Amino acid sequence: MTMHDCDANHGGHDPLAKSMSTFLHLDSTSTTSSDLKEALSEILERFQTDQRYRNDERYLKLWMRYADLSDDADKVFLLLKSEGIGTQLSLFWAAWAYVLEMAEAYERVALIIAEGRAWGAQPVSLFEEFLRSFHERMLERMRMVGLDSRISEVKEEIDLASTRSSEQAMLRAKQSQTAAHAQREHAPDQPNISEREPIEGIENFCTGGGGACGSRCRPVDAPLGARDVNSHDGAALRRQECSTRNRPDRLPRPRVETDKKATIATAIATLICNPFSPDMRRRLTTNTAQYLCWASSSSIVYDTRLDSLARVCPRRMAKVNVGSRRPVALARSLGNQRINVLGVLGEGAFAVVFSCKFNKDQRDVAVKVEYKEDAPSLPWECFITLQLSERLLHRRQRKVHSVTEAPITVVKPEALFLYRDGCAMAMPVGLAGTLHDLVAQYSKRAQAVPQLVAMHYAVEMLRFCRAMHSASILHMDIKPDNWLLVRRPRSEVDRTEEMEHAGGIDHSVSLIDFGRAIDLSVFPQNGSDMAFMGQCCAPSFSCPAMREGLAWKHDADLYALGSCMYFMLHGVYLEVSREREDDSTLNRSGRWRPVKNCKRYWEVDLWDKIFSELLNSDYRAADTAGNNEALLRLEESLTSYLNVDHRSRDLKDCLRRQDNMFSNR
């Protein structure tokens, strides 16, 4: 029975509906694939030029069924895209992304979804649901890869032992194999990806319960009209079914491949999550606030959520700056602490930093007040700063006999006050302001920061970032305003006396404002196989990957670090360009470099090396501690330059003049 004979038995004014009814009838009764191939190809060819059905979901599902029968489903979707068929439907892009996922082309999945968004495909919610479920499946794959890789290593050990005819080595390997298999046996069942439908739109279409993508199908040889889809070895979309019944004769569903660790890691680093999405930040900060109230002593965290921050510290207090001709001393209560508010140190969109003095001991403190009812970031900032301090202390204790590394100074919060409409956090006040203030003070005198001073602070900044990344924390808001000029404790100054150029120098810097920080320790393997997407930094401090919507990790912090060093040297924000191969051709893979060159009497080669490394860091080439070896080499290069006796003396003279400059401002 031909298609025309079948169509004649159905009435109606929608020719596609009649054809689909015919196809479904054949699909439910056919015992071979030849009738299905012929029928489906004829339908697709007949309506391929009909504008009414270009973005008709029914017609798209027929194409998806064709992709199911094809050896190369990816080419089918490429053809549809070129013809403009289904491109306004998010189901088209989600199905294509699923095909790529099952073909293990993980790095293309997020790109296809992003392209679908750019086309304005609807509904958008389908994209979000797919990405969420894809992320879950990728994390599950990574977990299973960790188990199977151990078994694979043990098998290799057995083979090696057999080759060397070493009975003792063979015995150890077999014991390891038994342990690895026992671990696998007690682990949850290995996931079958198609058992959990990733997106509702595809689930409604795929009611046939077919096998997962990646199953092998015979190609469809029938032409599609003017343009044929070439078929060759590849993954097919087995689970896209037009049938409304289960088919017990399907091929077994393939299990997740376990020997593709590098590929899966790349996939996770391509999809990733946006750590700055409103939903994630809301969950993060709310959970952190609840945890701090439960885990911290009352001397650190004060749960005053029955009170209003607007009543205790109204924002109108921010009108008077510190150092103005009309200083104020407003008595206020934060929790059980009485303070005097002296003025304002800084102000942002959601927060104000006040200069205050505790009445109890007359200590000067900076109180950061965040007027934000929904997801304030101060609880997270308080928590992650304390975590950084604890992790570095633990690391230092493990290396108690090591004298190769100077400790860094972490500005820890002294108290956190939680209100129903915001938060307030007290922290030590800097002795001389921030790195931005340093540059401003020299600019007022028509001067630039001396190169020796810039090098000294560059060493301190590199050391801080290296320690922070080794503690599995990304700052994500590195800028001159967040580098606080601090003094090392006397014990640390004594420790560095015989170590480096900084012997006897207590001038240092410390990063503050960890409200956007990412804790990599919450991800599998300390985030070694993770990366992120999203925009969080000001343009001058955003790495190229972030600006271009690509994945990033430690490179976001390192680029911002290089930008801060550039600002310290030149007094202006960084502008970059790609290196050119010649005068006319822009090398798209060229390295980024500052537009403005270093002054010729500076150590040009050294600064070029620093900027080249920091501005072109790639998270894919970095180790789990954020390419710390590269940072250590830069730090050693700067320290070697400063260690010369006369330069060390000149540096101390420059820092003494700097102290006088700040005391007289």
XYZ file of C-alpha atoms in Angstrom:
665
model
C 0.000 0.000 0.000
C 1.439 3.316 -1.090
C 1.298 6.587 0.818
C -1.278 8.016 -1.593
C -3.513 4.979 -1.069
C -3.306 5.460 2.683
C -3.995 9.195 2.485
C -7.122 8.564 0.456
C -8.643 6.729 3.408
C -8.466 9.839 5.641
C -10.330 13.093 5.437
C -9.686 16.579 6.798
C -8.281 19.905 5.695
C -4.799 19.529 7.206
C -2.664 17.507 4.776
C 0.100 17.071 7.370
C -2.367 15.632 9.871
C -3.519 13.060 7.324
C 0.066 12.125 6.480
C 1.018 11.802 10.138
C -1.982 9.589 10.777
C -0.899 7.377 7.910
C 2.665 7.215 9.201
C 1.590 6.361 12.742
C -0.588 3.585 11.362
C 2.349 2.170 9.422
C 4.649 2.557 12.419
C 2.279 0.550 14.597
C 1.800 -2.271 12.086
C 5.048 -2.498 10.147
C 7.399 -5.352 10.975
C 10.297 -4.059 8.888
C 11.898 -0.675 8.573
C 11.659 -0.446 4.772
C 7.997 0.671 4.771
C 8.737 3.232 7.478
C 11.729 4.615 5.578
C 9.749 5.010 2.371
C 6.717 6.537 4.073
C 8.665 8.983 6.209
C 10.909 10.138 3.354
C 7.857 10.792 1.146
C 6.139 12.862 3.847
C 9.239 14.943 4.576
C 9.901 15.601 0.901
C 6.253 16.534 0.235
C 6.115 19.229 2.932
C 9.725 20.427 2.848
C 8.891 23.594 0.884
C 5.536 24.275 2.581
C 6.002 27.439 4.654
C 3.044 26.551 6.884
C 4.949 23.696 8.483
C 8.457 25.123 8.846
C 7.980 25.652 12.573
C 5.160 23.185 13.101
C 6.045 20.929 16.018
C 4.408 17.926 14.338
C 6.552 18.296 11.229
C 9.649 18.752 13.392
C 8.890 15.522 15.241
C 8.734 13.660 11.943
C 12.213 14.994 11.169
C 13.329 13.892 14.621
C 12.024 10.425 13.795
C 14.070 10.550 10.608
C 17.126 11.478 12.675
C 16.318 8.494 14.858
C 16.609 6.229 11.829
C 19.742 7.913 10.505
C 23.320 6.934 11.262
C 24.305 10.603 11.494
C 21.587 12.528 13.320
C 23.886 15.540 13.648
C 23.842 16.061 9.869
C 20.055 15.854 9.853
C 19.855 18.756 12.299
C 22.448 20.703 10.315
C 20.232 20.292 7.251
C 17.156 21.447 9.160
C 19.002 24.508 10.400
C 20.149 25.426 6.885
C 16.552 25.072 5.633
C 15.125 27.035 8.571
C 12.941 24.131 9.677
C 12.095 24.090 13.390
C 14.588 26.797 14.324
C 11.952 28.811 16.203
C 11.146 25.840 18.440
C 13.279 25.176 21.515
C 12.445 21.478 21.065
C 14.578 21.504 17.896
C 17.665 22.811 19.710
C 17.129 20.648 22.800
C 16.793 17.511 20.663
C 19.934 18.441 18.729
C 21.816 19.016 21.982
C 20.660 15.617 23.204
C 21.961 13.989 20.027
C 25.360 15.595 20.639
C 25.359 14.520 24.269
C 24.729 10.913 23.348
C 27.424 11.135 20.650
C 29.782 12.356 23.422
C 30.285 15.701 21.662
C 29.834 17.309 25.062
C 31.697 20.501 24.236
C 29.061 21.400 21.607
C 25.992 20.935 23.809
C 26.058 24.310 25.544
C 26.941 26.024 22.251
C 23.848 24.574 20.549
C 21.606 25.689 23.415
C 23.159 29.169 23.310
C 22.565 29.323 19.555
C 18.931 28.351 20.088
C 18.527 31.209 22.538
C 20.053 33.577 19.987
C 17.480 32.419 17.415
C 14.743 33.378 19.883
C 13.355 29.836 20.033
C 10.420 29.265 22.375
C 9.680 28.272 25.061
C 12.835 29.413 26.864
C 12.003 27.284 29.904
C 12.806 24.176 27.868
C 16.432 25.351 27.509
C 16.779 25.865 31.250
C 15.266 22.477 32.041
C 17.553 20.747 29.568
C 20.714 22.427 30.875
C 19.799 21.599 34.454
C 19.241 17.928 33.683
C 22.340 17.794 31.446
C 24.463 19.167 34.247
C 23.147 16.485 36.602
C 23.922 13.753 34.098
C 27.452 15.052 33.543
C 28.187 15.094 37.268
C 26.882 11.530 37.483
C 29.139 10.546 34.599
C 32.124 12.041 36.383
C 31.280 10.098 39.526
C 31.086 6.836 37.603
C 34.274 7.621 35.692
C 36.076 7.938 39.017
C 35.053 4.395 39.968
C 35.760 2.813 36.595
C 39.105 4.556 36.191
C 40.257 2.849 39.381
C 39.260 -0.561 37.983
C 41.031 0.271 34.710
C 44.205 1.192 36.576
C 44.111 -2.089 38.466
C 43.691 -4.067 35.230
C 46.716 -2.308 33.761
C 48.671 -3.204 36.875
C 47.699 -6.856 36.442
C 48.783 -6.840 32.795
C 52.102 -5.284 33.722
C 52.640 -7.819 36.467
C 51.844 -10.661 34.098
C 54.302 -9.391 31.516
C 57.092 -9.189 34.066
C 56.163 -12.599 35.517
C 56.135 -11.097 38.977
C 53.947 -13.205 41.235
C 54.198 -10.738 44.084
C 53.093 -7.803 41.943
C 50.288 -9.910 40.493
C 49.002 -10.733 43.972
C 48.945 -7.063 44.991
C 47.143 -6.118 41.802
C 44.496 -8.788 42.276
C 43.904 -7.604 45.818
C 43.487 -4.052 44.517
C 41.121 -5.299 41.840
C 38.975 -7.022 44.446
C 38.793 -3.804 46.469
C 37.928 -1.717 43.414
C 35.174 -4.114 42.329
C 33.806 -4.136 45.862
C 33.661 -0.349 45.751
C 31.837 -0.523 42.442
C 29.458 -3.208 43.731
C 28.357 -1.107 46.690
C 28.037 2.047 44.604
C 24.632 3.074 43.189
C 23.693 1.440 39.912
C 25.392 2.887 36.870
C 22.968 5.344 35.276
C 21.206 4.695 32.013
C 20.793 8.174 30.628
C 17.588 7.526 28.718
C 15.769 6.191 31.796
C 15.368 9.740 33.061
C 13.829 11.913 30.380
C 15.925 15.089 30.206
C 13.251 17.459 28.919
C 9.515 17.379 29.037
C 9.098 18.380 25.408
C 11.070 15.391 24.153
C 9.414 13.096 26.699
C 5.958 13.933 25.336
C 7.141 13.032 21.869
C 9.167 9.958 22.802
C 6.440 7.840 24.302
C 7.705 4.806 22.497
C 10.362 4.063 25.092
C 13.115 3.523 22.563
C 16.770 3.058 23.304
C 19.086 5.884 24.212
C 21.011 7.936 21.736
C 24.155 6.217 20.681
C 22.409 3.035 19.527
C 23.276 1.919 16.044
C 20.523 2.131 13.401
C 20.536 1.362 9.725
C 20.633 4.458 7.514
C 17.647 5.868 5.705
C 18.468 5.674 2.031
C 15.414 7.491 0.709
C 16.228 10.988 -0.610
C 15.012 14.123 1.128
C 14.517 16.085 -2.021
C 17.090 18.431 -3.425
C 19.504 17.764 -0.576
C 20.243 14.298 0.735
C 21.516 13.607 4.198
C 24.662 11.521 3.994
C 24.741 8.635 6.429
C 27.840 7.165 7.992
C 28.951 5.846 11.341
C 27.738 8.006 14.212
C 25.183 8.323 16.968
C 21.480 8.355 16.201
C 18.636 9.739 18.191
C 17.123 6.401 19.154
C 14.741 7.720 21.753
C 12.812 10.085 19.450
C 9.721 7.999 18.630
C 6.476 8.806 16.869
C 4.993 5.524 18.058
C 2.523 5.540 20.959
C 3.351 2.058 22.156
C 6.380 0.361 23.679
C 8.585 -1.621 21.349
C 10.132 -4.615 23.120
C 12.318 -5.454 20.144
C 14.499 -2.366 20.555
C 18.238 -2.777 20.931
C 19.509 -2.692 24.542
C 20.094 0.785 25.876
C 23.786 1.540 26.052
C 25.344 2.373 29.387
C 27.409 5.486 29.974
C 30.928 5.173 28.574
C 33.441 5.034 31.414
C 36.727 5.452 29.586
C 36.147 9.032 28.442
C 37.260 10.964 31.498
C 38.981 13.763 29.603
C 36.006 14.188 27.265
C 33.518 14.311 30.109
C 35.688 16.763 32.035
C 35.767 19.009 28.973
C 31.995 18.782 28.742
C 31.493 19.885 32.319
C 33.929 22.722 31.765
C 31.937 23.755 28.699
C 28.424 23.603 30.083
C 29.083 24.557 33.634
C 26.739 26.628 35.712
C 26.412 30.339 36.247
C 27.480 30.882 39.878
C 26.011 34.390 39.786
C 22.485 33.486 38.692
C 19.866 34.983 41.051
C 18.521 31.573 42.032
C 21.944 30.173 42.907
C 22.988 33.271 44.857
C 19.692 33.242 46.757
C 20.087 29.611 47.779
C 23.757 30.096 48.616
C 23.350 33.161 50.827
C 20.191 31.966 52.578
C 21.711 28.606 53.474
C 24.930 30.287 54.613
C 23.080 32.696 56.903
C 21.183 29.825 58.497
C 24.396 27.827 58.904
C 26.263 30.709 60.530
C 23.448 31.256 63.025
C 23.621 27.583 63.954
C 27.379 26.961 63.899
C 28.991 30.200 65.093
C 29.284 31.544 68.583
C 27.285 34.598 69.584
C 30.498 36.616 69.763
C 30.752 36.433 65.954
C 27.226 36.178 64.557
C 24.227 38.023 65.966
C 20.813 36.854 64.811
C 18.717 40.018 65.071
C 16.294 39.229 62.260
C 13.375 40.464 64.333
C 14.817 43.962 64.079
C 15.107 46.299 61.091
C 18.442 47.436 59.702
C 16.797 50.528 58.226
C 15.881 51.590 61.755
C 19.300 50.888 63.250
C 21.393 52.307 60.383
C 19.243 54.403 58.051
C 20.870 55.008 54.703
C 20.718 58.767 55.149
C 23.719 58.388 57.457
C 25.780 57.865 54.314
C 25.644 61.560 53.431
C 28.760 62.555 55.378
C 32.150 61.213 54.280
C 35.085 60.628 56.560
C 37.360 63.655 56.614
C 34.615 66.139 55.730
C 34.266 69.455 57.497
C 31.164 68.213 59.282
C 32.173 64.941 60.911
C 29.446 63.048 62.731
C 29.471 60.705 65.699
C 26.141 58.915 65.738
C 25.662 56.409 68.536
C 24.119 53.183 67.288
C 23.518 49.644 68.481
C 24.473 46.608 66.442
C 23.333 43.504 68.269
C 24.732 43.935 71.758
C 27.506 46.252 70.547
C 27.366 50.026 70.928
C 29.215 51.925 68.201
C 29.827 55.480 67.091
C 29.437 56.088 63.358
C 32.084 58.590 62.237
C 31.354 58.775 58.523
C 31.338 56.861 55.268
C 34.351 55.136 53.725
C 32.605 53.993 50.553
C 29.217 53.365 48.991
C 27.843 50.992 46.360
C 24.504 49.987 44.864
C 23.487 47.795 47.807
C 26.054 48.469 50.522
C 27.655 51.297 52.472
C 30.911 51.016 54.443
C 30.943 53.184 57.574
C 33.936 54.228 59.639
C 32.993 53.355 63.212
C 34.422 53.021 66.687
C 33.382 50.391 69.231
C 32.423 52.061 72.500
C 33.632 49.112 74.563
C 37.326 49.299 73.677
C 37.437 52.367 71.384
C 38.696 50.271 68.464
C 38.366 51.657 64.953
C 36.419 49.326 62.678
C 34.822 49.411 59.260
C 31.171 48.354 59.276
C 29.794 47.205 55.944
C 26.015 47.578 55.804
C 24.028 45.821 53.081
C 20.502 47.133 52.533
C 19.085 44.130 50.748
C 16.229 41.936 51.890
C 16.630 39.324 49.157
C 19.816 37.235 49.246
C 22.309 39.571 50.944
C 25.896 38.536 50.243
C 27.454 39.450 53.603
C 26.748 36.054 55.246
C 28.553 34.348 52.376
C 31.397 36.875 52.518
C 31.788 36.291 56.251
C 31.693 32.513 55.865
C 34.129 32.248 52.952
C 36.626 34.639 54.587
C 36.627 32.532 57.737
C 36.991 29.406 55.599
C 39.982 30.902 53.786
C 41.673 31.739 57.074
C 41.035 28.265 58.504
C 42.231 26.434 55.396
C 45.431 28.459 55.204
C 46.070 27.912 58.906
C 45.573 24.166 58.457
C 47.902 24.206 55.457
C 50.527 26.134 57.413
C 50.331 23.672 60.294
C 50.935 20.770 57.932
C 54.081 22.564 56.708
C 55.173 23.860 60.087
C 58.856 23.263 59.341
C 58.758 24.905 55.931
C 60.439 28.288 55.583
C 59.980 28.643 51.847
C 56.710 30.513 51.978
C 55.702 33.642 53.852
C 52.193 33.695 55.352
C 49.569 36.056 53.995
C 47.301 38.364 55.953
C 43.569 37.644 55.788
C 41.273 40.427 57.005
C 38.772 38.398 59.014
C 35.342 39.753 60.002
C 34.917 40.574 63.662
C 31.138 40.365 63.830
C 28.137 39.733 61.584
C 24.681 41.119 62.350
C 21.676 39.621 60.560
C 18.525 41.732 60.190
C 15.257 41.020 58.443
C 15.999 43.631 55.766
C 19.777 43.368 55.438
C 23.061 42.638 57.190
C 25.971 44.453 58.791
C 29.523 43.176 59.190
C 32.320 44.681 61.279
C 35.913 44.214 60.131
C 39.326 45.788 60.788
C 39.946 49.088 59.074
C 42.921 49.463 56.733
C 45.775 51.643 57.916
C 46.211 53.469 54.610
C 43.182 52.648 52.488
C 43.226 50.562 49.336
C 45.392 50.105 46.275
C 43.130 52.583 44.516
C 43.813 55.122 47.284
C 47.548 54.517 46.871
C 47.447 55.370 43.168
C 45.228 58.385 43.895
C 47.659 59.776 46.467
C 50.547 59.641 44.000
C 48.353 61.129 41.261
C 47.543 64.121 43.472
C 51.255 64.872 43.469
C 51.512 64.316 39.711
C 53.538 61.192 40.350
C 53.263 57.511 39.527
C 53.696 54.681 41.984
C 57.461 53.958 42.063
C 58.363 50.797 40.188
C 59.995 49.239 43.268
C 56.826 49.799 45.304
C 54.716 48.358 42.491
C 56.969 45.305 42.363
C 56.770 44.806 46.114
C 52.974 44.927 46.122
C 52.889 42.735 43.003
C 54.783 40.059 44.953
C 52.291 40.359 47.816
C 49.334 40.138 45.421
C 50.732 37.084 43.643
C 51.390 35.411 46.970
C 47.856 36.104 48.199
C 46.204 34.784 45.031
C 48.412 31.708 45.025
C 47.465 30.895 48.618
C 43.787 31.654 48.009
C 43.604 29.382 44.959
C 45.442 26.615 46.801
C 42.625 26.841 49.373
C 40.109 26.153 46.546
C 38.603 29.641 46.587
C 38.089 32.027 43.666
C 37.574 35.677 44.590
C 35.786 36.822 41.399
C 35.883 40.539 42.230
C 39.570 41.444 42.198
C 40.017 45.174 41.608
C 42.086 47.995 43.131
C 39.302 48.948 45.569
C 39.382 45.430 47.035
C 43.130 45.318 47.723
C 43.462 46.660 51.258
C 46.842 48.044 52.325
C 47.707 46.285 55.575
C 50.643 45.704 57.911
C 52.024 42.276 58.632
C 52.043 41.146 62.268
C 55.442 41.443 63.909
C 55.885 37.668 64.057
C 55.456 37.385 60.306
C 57.863 40.261 59.661
C 60.508 38.483 61.741
C 59.892 35.255 59.832
C 60.580 36.916 56.481
C 63.670 38.764 57.723
C 66.148 36.303 56.213
C 63.901 34.969 53.477
C 63.496 37.673 50.898
C 63.606 41.348 49.980
C 60.684 41.973 52.365
C 62.764 41.202 55.441
C 61.911 43.882 57.984
C 59.126 45.301 55.771
C 55.612 45.041 57.163
C 53.792 46.613 54.201
C 51.454 44.147 52.531
C 48.049 43.855 50.857
C 45.011 41.710 51.514
C 41.946 40.985 49.417
C 38.584 41.966 50.872
C 34.963 41.718 49.698
C 34.485 37.985 49.122
C 30.768 38.391 48.437
C 31.114 36.924 44.927
C 33.647 34.243 45.812
C 33.306 30.659 44.568
C 34.190 27.772 46.876
C 35.565 25.046 44.614
C 35.620 22.534 47.457
C 31.857 22.018 47.125
C 32.371 20.545 43.641
C 33.653 17.035 42.856
C 37.438 16.705 43.172
C 37.763 20.284 44.428
C 36.405 21.568 41.140
C 39.336 20.226 39.140
C 36.948 19.195 36.354
C 34.688 22.239 36.601
C 34.564 25.666 35.060
C 31.947 28.389 35.028
C 30.111 30.814 32.803
C 28.600 34.199 33.568
C 29.581 37.839 33.913
C 30.448 39.331 37.282
C 33.340 41.789 36.931
C 33.690 45.325 35.622
C 34.776 45.368 31.948
C 38.355 46.426 32.740
C 38.764 43.423 35.039
C 36.811 40.790 33.061
C 38.904 38.130 31.362
C 38.430 37.589 27.586
C 36.561 34.309 28.130
C 34.066 36.046 30.398
C 33.535 38.902 27.940
C 32.987 36.440 25.080
C 30.562 34.244 27.014
C 32.974 31.303 27.228
C 33.940 29.108 30.164
C 36.406 30.371 32.769
C 37.786 29.469 36.188
C 41.070 30.633 37.775
C 41.840 32.701 34.689
C 39.150 35.195 35.749
C 41.081 36.022 38.933
C 44.465 36.042 37.204
C 43.363 38.443 34.479
C 41.924 40.806 37.095
C 45.181 40.525 39.040
C 47.164 41.569 35.971
C 44.747 44.440 35.418
C 45.333 45.652 38.991
C 49.104 45.583 38.491
C 48.700 47.543 35.270
C 46.568 50.138 37.086
C 49.181 50.420 39.824
C 51.922 51.071 37.250
C 50.133 53.353 34.797
C 47.391 54.932 36.907
C 44.741 54.076 34.275
C 42.571 51.036 33.646
C 43.833 48.279 31.402
C 43.018 48.125 27.696
C 44.153 45.086 25.728
C 44.517 43.968 22.128
C 45.524 40.745 20.421
C 48.991 40.421 18.986
C 49.119 40.637 15.183
C 51.006 38.252 12.940
C 51.669 41.063 10.468
C 50.457 44.581 9.781
C 47.199 43.506 8.171
C 46.093 40.197 9.646
C 44.747 39.829 13.158
C 45.740 36.536 14.714
C 42.562 35.214 16.319
C 44.607 32.859 18.452
C 47.152 35.541 19.333
C 47.967 36.465 22.907
C 46.446 39.422 24.674
C 48.729 42.298 25.617
C 48.251 45.816 27.019
C 47.664 48.540 24.447
C 49.916 50.911 26.385
C 53.547 49.818 26.623
C 55.715 50.022 29.715
C 58.077 52.966 30.010
C 61.461 52.219 28.557
C 63.353 52.832 31.811
C 61.239 50.192 33.599
C 62.095 46.506 33.646
C 60.176 46.015 30.404
C 61.030 42.349 29.873
C 59.954 41.426 33.383
C 56.646 43.295 33.194
C 55.941 41.904 29.721
C 56.459 38.417 31.100
C 54.059 39.108 33.976
C 51.307 40.576 31.797
C 51.705 37.870 29.165
C 51.196 35.170 31.791
C 48.344 36.766 33.730
C 46.338 38.097 30.777
C 46.519 34.828 28.824
C 45.942 32.235 31.503
C 43.803 29.294 30.361
C 41.896 27.279 32.955
C 42.199 24.179 30.746
C 45.987 24.277 31.137
C 45.923 25.117 34.836
C 46.464 22.683 37.664
C 43.906 22.206 40.427
C 45.403 25.108 42.379
C 44.925 27.558 39.538
C 48.259 27.406 37.724
C 50.113 28.157 40.941
C 53.443 27.087 39.472
C 53.232 29.934 36.971
C 52.391 32.415 39.748
C 55.286 31.138 41.821
C 57.706 31.657 38.917
C 56.512 35.251 38.479
C 56.818 35.850 42.206
C 60.367 34.483 42.219
C 61.342 36.653 39.243
C 60.172 39.801 41.024
C 61.747 38.780 44.316
C 65.088 38.060 42.634
C 65.078 41.536 41.128
C 64.269 43.186 44.466
C 66.715 41.102 46.482
C 69.700 43.144 45.290
C 70.973 45.144 48.283
C 70.661 48.656 46.874
C 67.140 47.970 45.534
C 66.014 46.612 48.883
C 67.263 49.803 50.575
C 65.603 51.984 47.949
C 62.323 50.108 48.432
C 62.342 50.756 52.174
C 62.976 54.471 51.527
C 60.039 54.578 49.091
C 57.731 52.913 51.611
C 58.760 55.368 54.342
C 57.899 58.261 52.023
C 54.609 56.537 51.255
C 53.777 56.359 54.973
C 54.463 60.081 55.342
C 52.314 60.812 52.320
C 49.323 58.996 53.830
C 49.800 60.507 57.279
C 49.725 64.034 55.798
C 46.710 63.570 53.526
